[in-house]
């Protein structure tokens, strides 16, 4: 179900008219990837957002930490 949601959001992104709509869709994509523990994909989605905000900056930092942690855990 989450994979279908990601695909739907990716399609919706092509039709988004405003930066605000694109931001909302990319946040939803990031949340879906985060739910699947695909933190790098979630971070990549957030990095595509042109606007900045304290929330987005904090979320990017959190995902960067999770990507590093996940990488270390996989290398053991």
PDB file of N, CA, C and O in Angstrom:
ATOM      1  N   UNK A   1       0.824  -1.201   0.000  1.00  0.00           N
ATOM      2  CA  UNK A   1       0.000   0.000   0.000  1.00  0.00           C
ATOM      3  C   UNK A   1       0.865   1.260   0.000  1.00  0.00           C
ATOM      4  O   UNK A   1       0.527   2.226  -0.679  1.00  0.00           O
ATOM      5  N   UNK A   2       1.974   1.226   0.745  1.00  0.00           N
ATOM      6  CA  UNK A   2       2.844   2.403   0.801  1.00  0.00           C
ATOM      7  C   UNK A   2       3.517   2.618  -0.551  1.00  0.00           C
ATOM      8  O   UNK A   2       3.650   3.760  -1.007  1.00  0.00           O
ATOM      9  N   UNK A   3       3.889   1.525  -1.219  1.00  0.00           N
ATOM     10  CA  UNK A   3       4.501   1.656  -2.541  1.00  0.00           C
ATOM     11  C   UNK A   3       3.533   2.278  -3.540  1.00  0.00           C
ATOM     12  O   UNK A   3       3.936   3.095  -4.371  1.00  0.00           O
ATOM     13  N   UNK A   4       2.269   1.905  -3.444  1.00  0.00           N
ATOM     14  CA  UNK A   4       1.254   2.504  -4.333  1.00  0.00           C
ATOM     15  C   UNK A   4       1.084   3.984  -4.022  1.00  0.00           C
ATOM     16  O   UNK A   4       0.897   4.797  -4.930  1.00  0.00           O
ATOM     17  N   UNK A   5       1.151   4.333  -2.747  1.00  0.00           N
ATOM     18  CA  UNK A   5       1.033   5.743  -2.361  1.00  0.00           C
ATOM     19  C   UNK A   5       2.200   6.543  -2.931  1.00  0.00           C
ATOM     20  O   UNK A   5       1.998   7.639  -3.470  1.00  0.00           O
ATOM     21  N   UNK A   6       3.399   5.994  -2.844  1.00  0.00           N
ATOM     22  CA  UNK A   6       4.568   6.682  -3.391  1.00  0.00           C
ATOM     23  C   UNK A   6       4.397   6.899  -4.887  1.00  0.00           C
ATOM     24  O   UNK A   6       4.632   8.000  -5.401  1.00  0.00           O
ATOM     25  N   UNK A   7       3.959   5.866  -5.595  1.00  0.00           N
ATOM     26  CA  UNK A   7       3.752   5.984  -7.045  1.00  0.00           C
ATOM     27  C   UNK A   7       2.694   7.037  -7.364  1.00  0.00           C
ATOM     28  O   UNK A   7       2.850   7.832  -8.299  1.00  0.00           O
ATOM     29  N   UNK A   8       1.632   7.060  -6.576  1.00  0.00           N
ATOM     30  CA  UNK A   8       0.570   8.052  -6.791  1.00  0.00           C
ATOM     31  C   UNK A   8       1.071   9.468  -6.543  1.00  0.00           C
ATOM     32  O   UNK A   8       0.776  10.382  -7.315  1.00  0.00           O
ATOM     33  N   UNK A   9       1.838   9.645  -5.470  1.00  0.00           N
ATOM     34  CA  UNK A   9       2.393  10.968  -5.179  1.00  0.00           C
ATOM     35  C   UNK A   9       3.379  11.398  -6.265  1.00  0.00           C
ATOM     36  O   UNK A   9       3.414  12.568  -6.652  1.00  0.00           O
ATOM     37  N   UNK A  10       4.175  10.454  -6.785  1.00  0.00           N
ATOM     38  CA  UNK A  10       5.115  10.785  -7.862  1.00  0.00           C
ATOM     39  C   UNK A  10       4.348  11.275  -9.087  1.00  0.00           C
ATOM     40  O   UNK A  10       4.751  12.237  -9.737  1.00  0.00           O
ATOM     41  N   UNK A  11       3.234  10.628  -9.398  1.00  0.00           N
ATOM     42  CA  UNK A  11       2.400  11.056 -10.528  1.00  0.00           C
ATOM     43  C   UNK A  11       1.794  12.423 -10.267  1.00  0.00           C
ATOM     44  O   UNK A  11       1.765  13.280 -11.153  1.00  0.00           O
ATOM     45  N   UNK A  12       1.321  12.628  -9.057  1.00  0.00           N
ATOM     46  CA  UNK A  12       0.707  13.913  -8.703  1.00  0.00           C
ATOM     47  C   UNK A  12       1.722  15.042  -8.791  1.00  0.00           C
ATOM     48  O   UNK A  12       1.380  16.178  -9.144  1.00  0.00           O
ATOM     49  N   UNK A  13       2.974  14.733  -8.501  1.00  0.00           N
ATOM     50  CA  UNK A  13       4.025  15.747  -8.532  1.00  0.00           C
ATOM     51  C   UNK A  13       4.167  16.348  -9.931  1.00  0.00           C
ATOM     52  O   UNK A  13       4.427  17.543 -10.081  1.00  0.00           O
ATOM     53  N   UNK A  14       3.954  15.533 -10.952  1.00  0.00           N
ATOM     54  CA  UNK A  14       4.050  16.010 -12.332  1.00  0.00           C
ATOM     55  C   UNK A  14       2.978  17.044 -12.651  1.00  0.00           C
ATOM     56  O   UNK A  14       3.169  17.877 -13.535  1.00  0.00           O
ATOM     57  N   UNK A  15       1.863  17.001 -11.959  1.00  0.00           N
ATOM     58  CA  UNK A  15       0.740  17.891 -12.248  1.00  0.00           C
ATOM     59  C   UNK A  15       0.610  19.041 -11.249  1.00  0.00           C
ATOM     60  O   UNK A  15      -0.291  19.870 -11.378  1.00  0.00           O
ATOM     61  N   UNK A  16       1.491  19.101 -10.283  1.00  0.00           N
ATOM     62  CA  UNK A  16       1.414  20.172  -9.272  1.00  0.00           C
ATOM     63  C   UNK A  16       1.709  21.510  -9.932  1.00  0.00           C
ATOM     64  O   UNK A  16       2.657  21.649 -10.703  1.00  0.00           O
ATOM     65  N   UNK A  17       0.878  22.494  -9.615  1.00  0.00           N
ATOM     66  CA  UNK A  17       0.999  23.806 -10.241  1.00  0.00           C
ATOM     67  C   UNK A  17       1.892  24.761  -9.463  1.00  0.00           C
ATOM     68  O   UNK A  17       2.598  25.560 -10.051  1.00  0.00           O
ATOM     69  N   UNK A  18       1.854  24.688  -8.161  1.00  0.00           N
ATOM     70  CA  UNK A  18       2.572  25.671  -7.348  1.00  0.00           C
ATOM     71  C   UNK A  18       3.686  25.006  -6.548  1.00  0.00           C
ATOM     72  O   UNK A  18       3.693  23.793  -6.335  1.00  0.00           O
ATOM     73  N   UNK A  19       4.623  25.830  -6.090  1.00  0.00           N
ATOM     74  CA  UNK A  19       5.693  25.327  -5.232  1.00  0.00           C
ATOM     75  C   UNK A  19       5.122  24.756  -3.940  1.00  0.00           C
ATOM     76  O   UNK A  19       5.637  23.785  -3.407  1.00  0.00           O
ATOM     77  N   UNK A  20       4.056  25.372  -3.452  1.00  0.00           N
ATOM     78  CA  UNK A  20       3.425  24.900  -2.227  1.00  0.00           C
ATOM     79  C   UNK A  20       2.858  23.488  -2.416  1.00  0.00           C
ATOM     80  O   UNK A  20       3.018  22.624  -1.549  1.00  0.00           O
ATOM     81  N   UNK A  21       2.197  23.246  -3.545  1.00  0.00           N
ATOM     82  CA  UNK A  21       1.671  21.907  -3.825  1.00  0.00           C
ATOM     83  C   UNK A  21       2.808  20.903  -3.942  1.00  0.00           C
ATOM     84  O   UNK A  21       2.725  19.800  -3.402  1.00  0.00           O
ATOM     85  N   UNK A  22       3.875  21.285  -4.651  1.00  0.00           N
ATOM     86  CA  UNK A  22       5.025  20.394  -4.813  1.00  0.00           C
ATOM     87  C   UNK A  22       5.634  20.071  -3.455  1.00  0.00           C
ATOM     88  O   UNK A  22       5.995  18.930  -3.182  1.00  0.00           O
ATOM     89  N   UNK A  23       5.734  21.091  -2.589  1.00  0.00           N
ATOM     90  CA  UNK A  23       6.285  20.875  -1.253  1.00  0.00           C
ATOM     91  C   UNK A  23       5.449  19.866  -0.482  1.00  0.00           C
ATOM     92  O   UNK A  23       5.987  18.942   0.121  1.00  0.00           O
ATOM     93  N   UNK A  24       4.136  20.039  -0.495  1.00  0.00           N
ATOM     94  CA  UNK A  24       3.251  19.117   0.230  1.00  0.00           C
ATOM     95  C   UNK A  24       3.394  17.686  -0.286  1.00  0.00           C
ATOM     96  O   UNK A  24       3.444  16.730   0.496  1.00  0.00           O
ATOM     97  N   UNK A  25       3.469  17.532  -1.598  1.00  0.00           N
ATOM     98  CA  UNK A  25       3.582  16.198  -2.191  1.00  0.00           C
ATOM     99  C   UNK A  25       4.929  15.575  -1.828  1.00  0.00           C
ATOM    100  O   UNK A  25       5.002  14.395  -1.461  1.00  0.00           O
ATOM    101  N   UNK A  26       6.007  16.362  -1.906  1.00  0.00           N
ATOM    102  CA  UNK A  26       7.331  15.834  -1.572  1.00  0.00           C
ATOM    103  C   UNK A  26       7.422  15.448  -0.095  1.00  0.00           C
ATOM    104  O   UNK A  26       8.063  14.454   0.246  1.00  0.00           O
ATOM    105  N   UNK A  27       6.772  16.202   0.767  1.00  0.00           N
ATOM    106  CA  UNK A  27       6.734  15.838   2.191  1.00  0.00           C
ATOM    107  C   UNK A  27       6.004  14.504   2.367  1.00  0.00           C
ATOM    108  O   UNK A  27       6.449  13.637   3.116  1.00  0.00           O
ATOM    109  N   UNK A  28       4.900  14.326   1.651  1.00  0.00           N
ATOM    110  CA  UNK A  28       4.167  13.056   1.737  1.00  0.00           C
ATOM    111  C   UNK A  28       5.009  11.896   1.208  1.00  0.00           C
ATOM    112  O   UNK A  28       5.006  10.807   1.797  1.00  0.00           O
ATOM    113  N   UNK A  29       5.744  12.117   0.115  1.00  0.00           N
ATOM    114  CA  UNK A  29       6.633  11.091  -0.417  1.00  0.00           C
ATOM    115  C   UNK A  29       7.687  10.734   0.629  1.00  0.00           C
ATOM    116  O   UNK A  29       7.965   9.561   0.882  1.00  0.00           O
ATOM    117  N   UNK A  30       8.280  11.762   1.234  1.00  0.00           N
ATOM    118  CA  UNK A  30       9.305  11.540   2.254  1.00  0.00           C
ATOM    119  C   UNK A  30       8.752  10.738   3.428  1.00  0.00           C
ATOM    120  O   UNK A  30       9.408   9.829   3.942  1.00  0.00           O
ATOM    121  N   UNK A  31       7.534  11.058   3.852  1.00  0.00           N
ATOM    122  CA  UNK A  31       6.929  10.331   4.974  1.00  0.00           C
ATOM    123  C   UNK A  31       6.699   8.866   4.615  1.00  0.00           C
ATOM    124  O   UNK A  31       6.891   7.978   5.451  1.00  0.00           O
ATOM    125  N   UNK A  32       6.302   8.601   3.383  1.00  0.00           N
ATOM    126  CA  UNK A  32       6.105   7.213   2.947  1.00  0.00           C
ATOM    127  C   UNK A  32       7.426   6.456   2.966  1.00  0.00           C
ATOM    128  O   UNK A  32       7.496   5.327   3.460  1.00  0.00           O
ATOM    129  N   UNK A  33       8.472   7.071   2.411  1.00  0.00           N
ATOM    130  CA  UNK A  33       9.775   6.416   2.421  1.00  0.00           C
ATOM    131  C   UNK A  33      10.279   6.197   3.847  1.00  0.00           C
ATOM    132  O   UNK A  33      10.859   5.164   4.164  1.00  0.00           O
ATOM    133  N   UNK A  34      10.031   7.183   4.709  1.00  0.00           N
ATOM    134  CA  UNK A  34      10.466   7.041   6.103  1.00  0.00           C
ATOM    135  C   UNK A  34       9.745   5.869   6.767  1.00  0.00           C
ATOM    136  O   UNK A  34      10.351   5.113   7.522  1.00  0.00           O
ATOM    137  N   UNK A  35       8.474   5.712   6.476  1.00  0.00           N
ATOM    138  CA  UNK A  35       7.711   4.601   7.035  1.00  0.00           C
ATOM    139  C   UNK A  35       8.305   3.259   6.603  1.00  0.00           C
ATOM    140  O   UNK A  35       8.294   2.290   7.346  1.00  0.00           O
ATOM    141  N   UNK A  36       8.856   3.214   5.399  1.00  0.00           N
ATOM    142  CA  UNK A  36       9.478   1.992   4.888  1.00  0.00           C
ATOM    143  C   UNK A  36      10.947   1.876   5.301  1.00  0.00           C
ATOM    144  O   UNK A  36      11.633   0.962   4.865  1.00  0.00           O
ATOM    145  N   UNK A  37      11.416   2.823   6.123  1.00  0.00           N
ATOM    146  CA  UNK A  37      12.801   2.889   6.584  1.00  0.00           C
ATOM    147  C   UNK A  37      13.783   3.053   5.426  1.00  0.00           C
ATOM    148  O   UNK A  37      14.912   2.594   5.476  1.00  0.00           O
ATOM    149  N   UNK A  38      13.347   3.724   4.394  1.00  0.00           N
ATOM    150  CA  UNK A  38      14.212   4.066   3.262  1.00  0.00           C
ATOM    151  C   UNK A  38      14.572   5.547   3.417  1.00  0.00           C
ATOM    152  O   UNK A  38      14.096   6.417   2.708  1.00  0.00           O
ATOM    153  N   UNK A  39      15.431   5.782   4.402  1.00  0.00           N
ATOM    154  CA  UNK A  39      15.730   7.145   4.843  1.00  0.00           C
ATOM    155  C   UNK A  39      16.438   7.974   3.780  1.00  0.00           C
ATOM    156  O   UNK A  39      16.191   9.167   3.658  1.00  0.00           O
ATOM    157  N   UNK A  40      17.292   7.359   2.985  1.00  0.00           N
ATOM    158  CA  UNK A  40      18.003   8.086   1.932  1.00  0.00           C
ATOM    159  C   UNK A  40      17.003   8.621   0.909  1.00  0.00           C
ATOM    160  O   UNK A  40      17.091   9.763   0.479  1.00  0.00           O
ATOM    161  N   UNK A  41      16.028   7.801   0.530  1.00  0.00           N
ATOM    162  CA  UNK A  41      14.999   8.241  -0.407  1.00  0.00           C
ATOM    163  C   UNK A  41      14.168   9.371   0.190  1.00  0.00           C
ATOM    164  O   UNK A  41      13.810  10.326  -0.509  1.00  0.00           O
ATOM    165  N   UNK A  42      13.854   9.261   1.474  1.00  0.00           N
ATOM    166  CA  UNK A  42      13.085  10.314   2.152  1.00  0.00           C
ATOM    167  C   UNK A  42      13.869  11.620   2.151  1.00  0.00           C
ATOM    168  O   UNK A  42      13.324  12.687   1.843  1.00  0.00           O
ATOM    169  N   UNK A  43      15.150  11.532   2.466  1.00  0.00           N
ATOM    170  CA  UNK A  43      15.998  12.717   2.487  1.00  0.00           C
ATOM    171  C   UNK A  43      16.101  13.325   1.098  1.00  0.00           C
ATOM    172  O   UNK A  43      15.995  14.552   0.934  1.00  0.00           O
ATOM    173  N   UNK A  44      16.255  12.505   0.078  1.00  0.00           N
ATOM    174  CA  UNK A  44      16.336  13.003  -1.300  1.00  0.00           C
ATOM    175  C   UNK A  44      15.062  13.744  -1.693  1.00  0.00           C
ATOM    176  O   UNK A  44      15.113  14.775  -2.373  1.00  0.00           O
ATOM    177  N   UNK A  45      13.911  13.235  -1.269  1.00  0.00           N
ATOM    178  CA  UNK A  45      12.645  13.909  -1.573  1.00  0.00           C
ATOM    179  C   UNK A  45      12.598  15.290  -0.926  1.00  0.00           C
ATOM    180  O   UNK A  45      12.213  16.274  -1.558  1.00  0.00           O
ATOM    181  N   UNK A  46      13.009  15.375   0.337  1.00  0.00           N
ATOM    182  CA  UNK A  46      12.985  16.663   1.030  1.00  0.00           C
ATOM    183  C   UNK A  46      13.986  17.648   0.437  1.00  0.00           C
ATOM    184  O   UNK A  46      13.740  18.851   0.416  1.00  0.00           O
ATOM    185  N   UNK A  47      15.096  17.141  -0.059  1.00  0.00           N
ATOM    186  CA  UNK A  47      16.098  18.027  -0.653  1.00  0.00           C
ATOM    187  C   UNK A  47      15.610  18.660  -1.954  1.00  0.00           C
ATOM    188  O   UNK A  47      16.157  19.659  -2.402  1.00  0.00           O
ATOM    189  N   UNK A  48      14.579  18.103  -2.546  1.00  0.00           N
ATOM    190  CA  UNK A  48      14.011  18.668  -3.783  1.00  0.00           C
ATOM    191  C   UNK A  48      13.121  19.876  -3.512  1.00  0.00           C
ATOM    192  O   UNK A  48      12.759  20.594  -4.443  1.00  0.00           O
ATOM    193  N   UNK A  49      12.770  20.112  -2.255  1.00  0.00           N
ATOM    194  CA  UNK A  49      11.899  21.234  -1.903  1.00  0.00           C
ATOM    195  C   UNK A  49      12.701  22.532  -1.963  1.00  0.00           C
ATOM    196  O   UNK A  49      13.759  22.642  -1.344  1.00  0.00           O
ATOM    197  N   UNK A  50      12.194  23.502  -2.692  1.00  0.00           N
ATOM    198  CA  UNK A  50      12.881  24.770  -2.876  1.00  0.00           C
ATOM    199  C   UNK A  50      12.756  25.681  -1.649  1.00  0.00           C
ATOM    200  O   UNK A  50      13.663  26.432  -1.342  1.00  0.00           O
ATOM    201  N   UNK A  51      11.623  25.602  -0.978  1.00  0.00           N
ATOM    202  CA  UNK A  51      11.375  26.470   0.168  1.00  0.00           C
ATOM    203  C   UNK A  51      12.103  25.934   1.396  1.00  0.00           C
ATOM    204  O   UNK A  51      12.397  24.749   1.485  1.00  0.00           O
ATOM    205  N   UNK A  52      12.391  26.803   2.337  1.00  0.00           N
ATOM    206  CA  UNK A  52      13.013  26.356   3.577  1.00  0.00           C
ATOM    207  C   UNK A  52      12.117  26.720   4.754  1.00  0.00           C
ATOM    208  O   UNK A  52      11.344  27.674   4.696  1.00  0.00           O
ATOM    209  N   UNK A  53      12.245  25.931   5.794  1.00  0.00           N
ATOM    210  CA  UNK A  53      11.507  26.198   7.030  1.00  0.00           C
ATOM    211  C   UNK A  53      12.235  25.475   8.157  1.00  0.00           C
ATOM    212  O   UNK A  53      12.974  24.516   7.908  1.00  0.00           O
ATOM    213  N   UNK A  54      12.026  25.919   9.389  1.00  0.00           N
ATOM    214  CA  UNK A  54      12.648  25.217  10.524  1.00  0.00           C
ATOM    215  C   UNK A  54      12.265  23.735  10.574  1.00  0.00           C
ATOM    216  O   UNK A  54      13.101  22.888  10.862  1.00  0.00           O
ATOM    217  N   UNK A  55      11.009  23.432  10.274  1.00  0.00           N
ATOM    218  CA  UNK A  55      10.555  22.036  10.275  1.00  0.00           C
ATOM    219  C   UNK A  55      11.349  21.211   9.270  1.00  0.00           C
ATOM    220  O   UNK A  55      11.839  20.131   9.590  1.00  0.00           O
ATOM    221  N   UNK A  56      11.463  21.721   8.038  1.00  0.00           N
ATOM    222  CA  UNK A  56      12.166  20.971   6.999  1.00  0.00           C
ATOM    223  C   UNK A  56      13.640  20.812   7.330  1.00  0.00           C
ATOM    224  O   UNK A  56      14.217  19.748   7.117  1.00  0.00           O
ATOM    225  N   UNK A  57      14.250  21.854   7.851  1.00  0.00           N
ATOM    226  CA  UNK A  57      15.663  21.780   8.218  1.00  0.00           C
ATOM    227  C   UNK A  57      15.884  20.718   9.294  1.00  0.00           C
ATOM    228  O   UNK A  57      16.826  19.924   9.218  1.00  0.00           O
ATOM    229  N   UNK A  58      15.022  20.694  10.289  1.00  0.00           N
ATOM    230  CA  UNK A  58      15.141  19.709  11.369  1.00  0.00           C
ATOM    231  C   UNK A  58      14.889  18.297  10.844  1.00  0.00           C
ATOM    232  O   UNK A  58      15.581  17.350  11.213  1.00  0.00           O
ATOM    233  N   UNK A  59      13.901  18.149   9.985  1.00  0.00           N
ATOM    234  CA  UNK A  59      13.579  16.827   9.431  1.00  0.00           C
ATOM    235  C   UNK A  59      14.737  16.320   8.583  1.00  0.00           C
ATOM    236  O   UNK A  59      15.090  15.136   8.643  1.00  0.00           O
ATOM    237  N   UNK A  60      15.346  17.191   7.784  1.00  0.00           N
ATOM    238  CA  UNK A  60      16.504  16.789   6.978  1.00  0.00           C
ATOM    239  C   UNK A  60      17.649  16.338   7.882  1.00  0.00           C
ATOM    240  O   UNK A  60      18.299  15.322   7.610  1.00  0.00           O
ATOM    241  N   UNK A  61      17.891  17.066   8.960  1.00  0.00           N
ATOM    242  CA  UNK A  61      18.955  16.689   9.902  1.00  0.00           C
ATOM    243  C   UNK A  61      18.673  15.324  10.518  1.00  0.00           C
ATOM    244  O   UNK A  61      19.569  14.478  10.647  1.00  0.00           O
ATOM    245  N   UNK A  62      17.428  15.109  10.908  1.00  0.00           N
ATOM    246  CA  UNK A  62      17.041  13.826  11.495  1.00  0.00           C
ATOM    247  C   UNK A  62      17.259  12.693  10.493  1.00  0.00           C
ATOM    248  O   UNK A  62      17.816  11.649  10.843  1.00  0.00           O
ATOM    249  N   UNK A  63      16.846  12.899   9.254  1.00  0.00           N
ATOM    250  CA  UNK A  63      17.002  11.855   8.245  1.00  0.00           C
ATOM    251  C   UNK A  63      18.476  11.605   7.924  1.00  0.00           C
ATOM    252  O   UNK A  63      18.878  10.469   7.694  1.00  0.00           O
ATOM    253  N   UNK A  64      19.286  12.666   7.922  1.00  0.00           N
ATOM    254  CA  UNK A  64      20.720  12.490   7.691  1.00  0.00           C
ATOM    255  C   UNK A  64      21.330  11.605   8.773  1.00  0.00           C
ATOM    256  O   UNK A  64      22.158  10.738   8.485  1.00  0.00           O
ATOM    257  N   UNK A  65      20.918  11.803  10.020  1.00  0.00           N
ATOM    258  CA  UNK A  65      21.402  10.961  11.118  1.00  0.00           C
ATOM    259  C   UNK A  65      20.951   9.512  10.932  1.00  0.00           C
ATOM    260  O   UNK A  65      21.710   8.572  11.155  1.00  0.00           O
ATOM    261  N   UNK A  66      19.705   9.328  10.523  1.00  0.00           N
ATOM    262  CA  UNK A  66      19.185   7.977  10.313  1.00  0.00           C
ATOM    263  C   UNK A  66      19.903   7.279   9.166  1.00  0.00           C
ATOM    264  O   UNK A  66      20.178   6.079   9.239  1.00  0.00           O
ATOM    265  N   UNK A  67      20.221   8.017   8.097  1.00  0.00           N
ATOM    266  CA  UNK A  67      20.952   7.435   6.968  1.00  0.00           C
ATOM    267  C   UNK A  67      22.327   6.968   7.435  1.00  0.00           C
ATOM    268  O   UNK A  67      22.761   5.856   7.123  1.00  0.00           O
ATOM    269  N   UNK A  68      23.014   7.802   8.224  1.00  0.00           N
ATOM    270  CA  UNK A  68      24.334   7.422   8.738  1.00  0.00           C
ATOM    271  C   UNK A  68      24.236   6.204   9.643  1.00  0.00           C
ATOM    272  O   UNK A  68      25.028   5.277   9.540  1.00  0.00           O
ATOM    273  N   UNK A  69      23.263   6.207  10.539  1.00  0.00           N
ATOM    274  CA  UNK A  69      23.075   5.090  11.461  1.00  0.00           C
ATOM    275  C   UNK A  69      22.762   3.806  10.701  1.00  0.00           C
ATOM    276  O   UNK A  69      23.329   2.760  10.978  1.00  0.00           O
ATOM    277  N   UNK A  70      21.869   3.921   9.729  1.00  0.00           N
ATOM    278  CA  UNK A  70      21.476   2.754   8.953  1.00  0.00           C
ATOM    279  C   UNK A  70      22.686   2.212   8.179  1.00  0.00           C
ATOM    280  O   UNK A  70      22.876   1.013   8.081  1.00  0.00           O
ATOM    281  N   UNK A  71      23.511   3.095   7.643  1.00  0.00           N
ATOM    282  CA  UNK A  71      24.707   2.679   6.925  1.00  0.00           C
ATOM    283  C   UNK A  71      25.680   1.943   7.818  1.00  0.00           C
ATOM    284  O   UNK A  71      26.267   0.935   7.424  1.00  0.00           O
ATOM    285  N   UNK A  72      25.873   2.446   9.037  1.00  0.00           N
ATOM    286  CA  UNK A  72      26.766   1.775   9.986  1.00  0.00           C
ATOM    287  C   UNK A  72      26.223   0.419  10.374  1.00  0.00           C
ATOM    288  O   UNK A  72      26.962  -0.545  10.495  1.00  0.00           O
ATOM    289  N   UNK A  73      24.923   0.342  10.591  1.00  0.00           N
ATOM    290  CA  UNK A  73      24.291  -0.910  11.009  1.00  0.00           C
ATOM    291  C   UNK A  73      24.435  -1.963   9.916  1.00  0.00           C
ATOM    292  O   UNK A  73      24.656  -3.128  10.185  1.00  0.00           O
ATOM    293  N   UNK A  74      24.339  -1.545   8.645  1.00  0.00           N
ATOM    294  CA  UNK A  74      24.448  -2.497   7.525  1.00  0.00           C
ATOM    295  C   UNK A  74      25.875  -2.968   7.319  1.00  0.00           C
ATOM    296  O   UNK A  74      26.101  -4.040   6.781  1.00  0.00           O
ATOM    297  N   UNK A  75      26.850  -2.176   7.736  1.00  0.00           N
ATOM    298  CA  UNK A  75      28.249  -2.523   7.520  1.00  0.00           C
ATOM    299  C   UNK A  75      28.806  -3.452   8.586  1.00  0.00           C
ATOM    300  O   UNK A  75      29.954  -3.841   8.517  1.00  0.00           O
ATOM    301  N   UNK A  76      28.032  -3.789   9.583  1.00  0.00           N
ATOM    302  CA  UNK A  76      28.530  -4.653  10.665  1.00  0.00           C
ATOM    303  C   UNK A  76      28.555  -6.090  10.250  1.00  0.00           C
ATOM    304  O   UNK A  76      27.869  -6.595   9.471  1.00  0.00           O
TER     305      UNK A  76
END
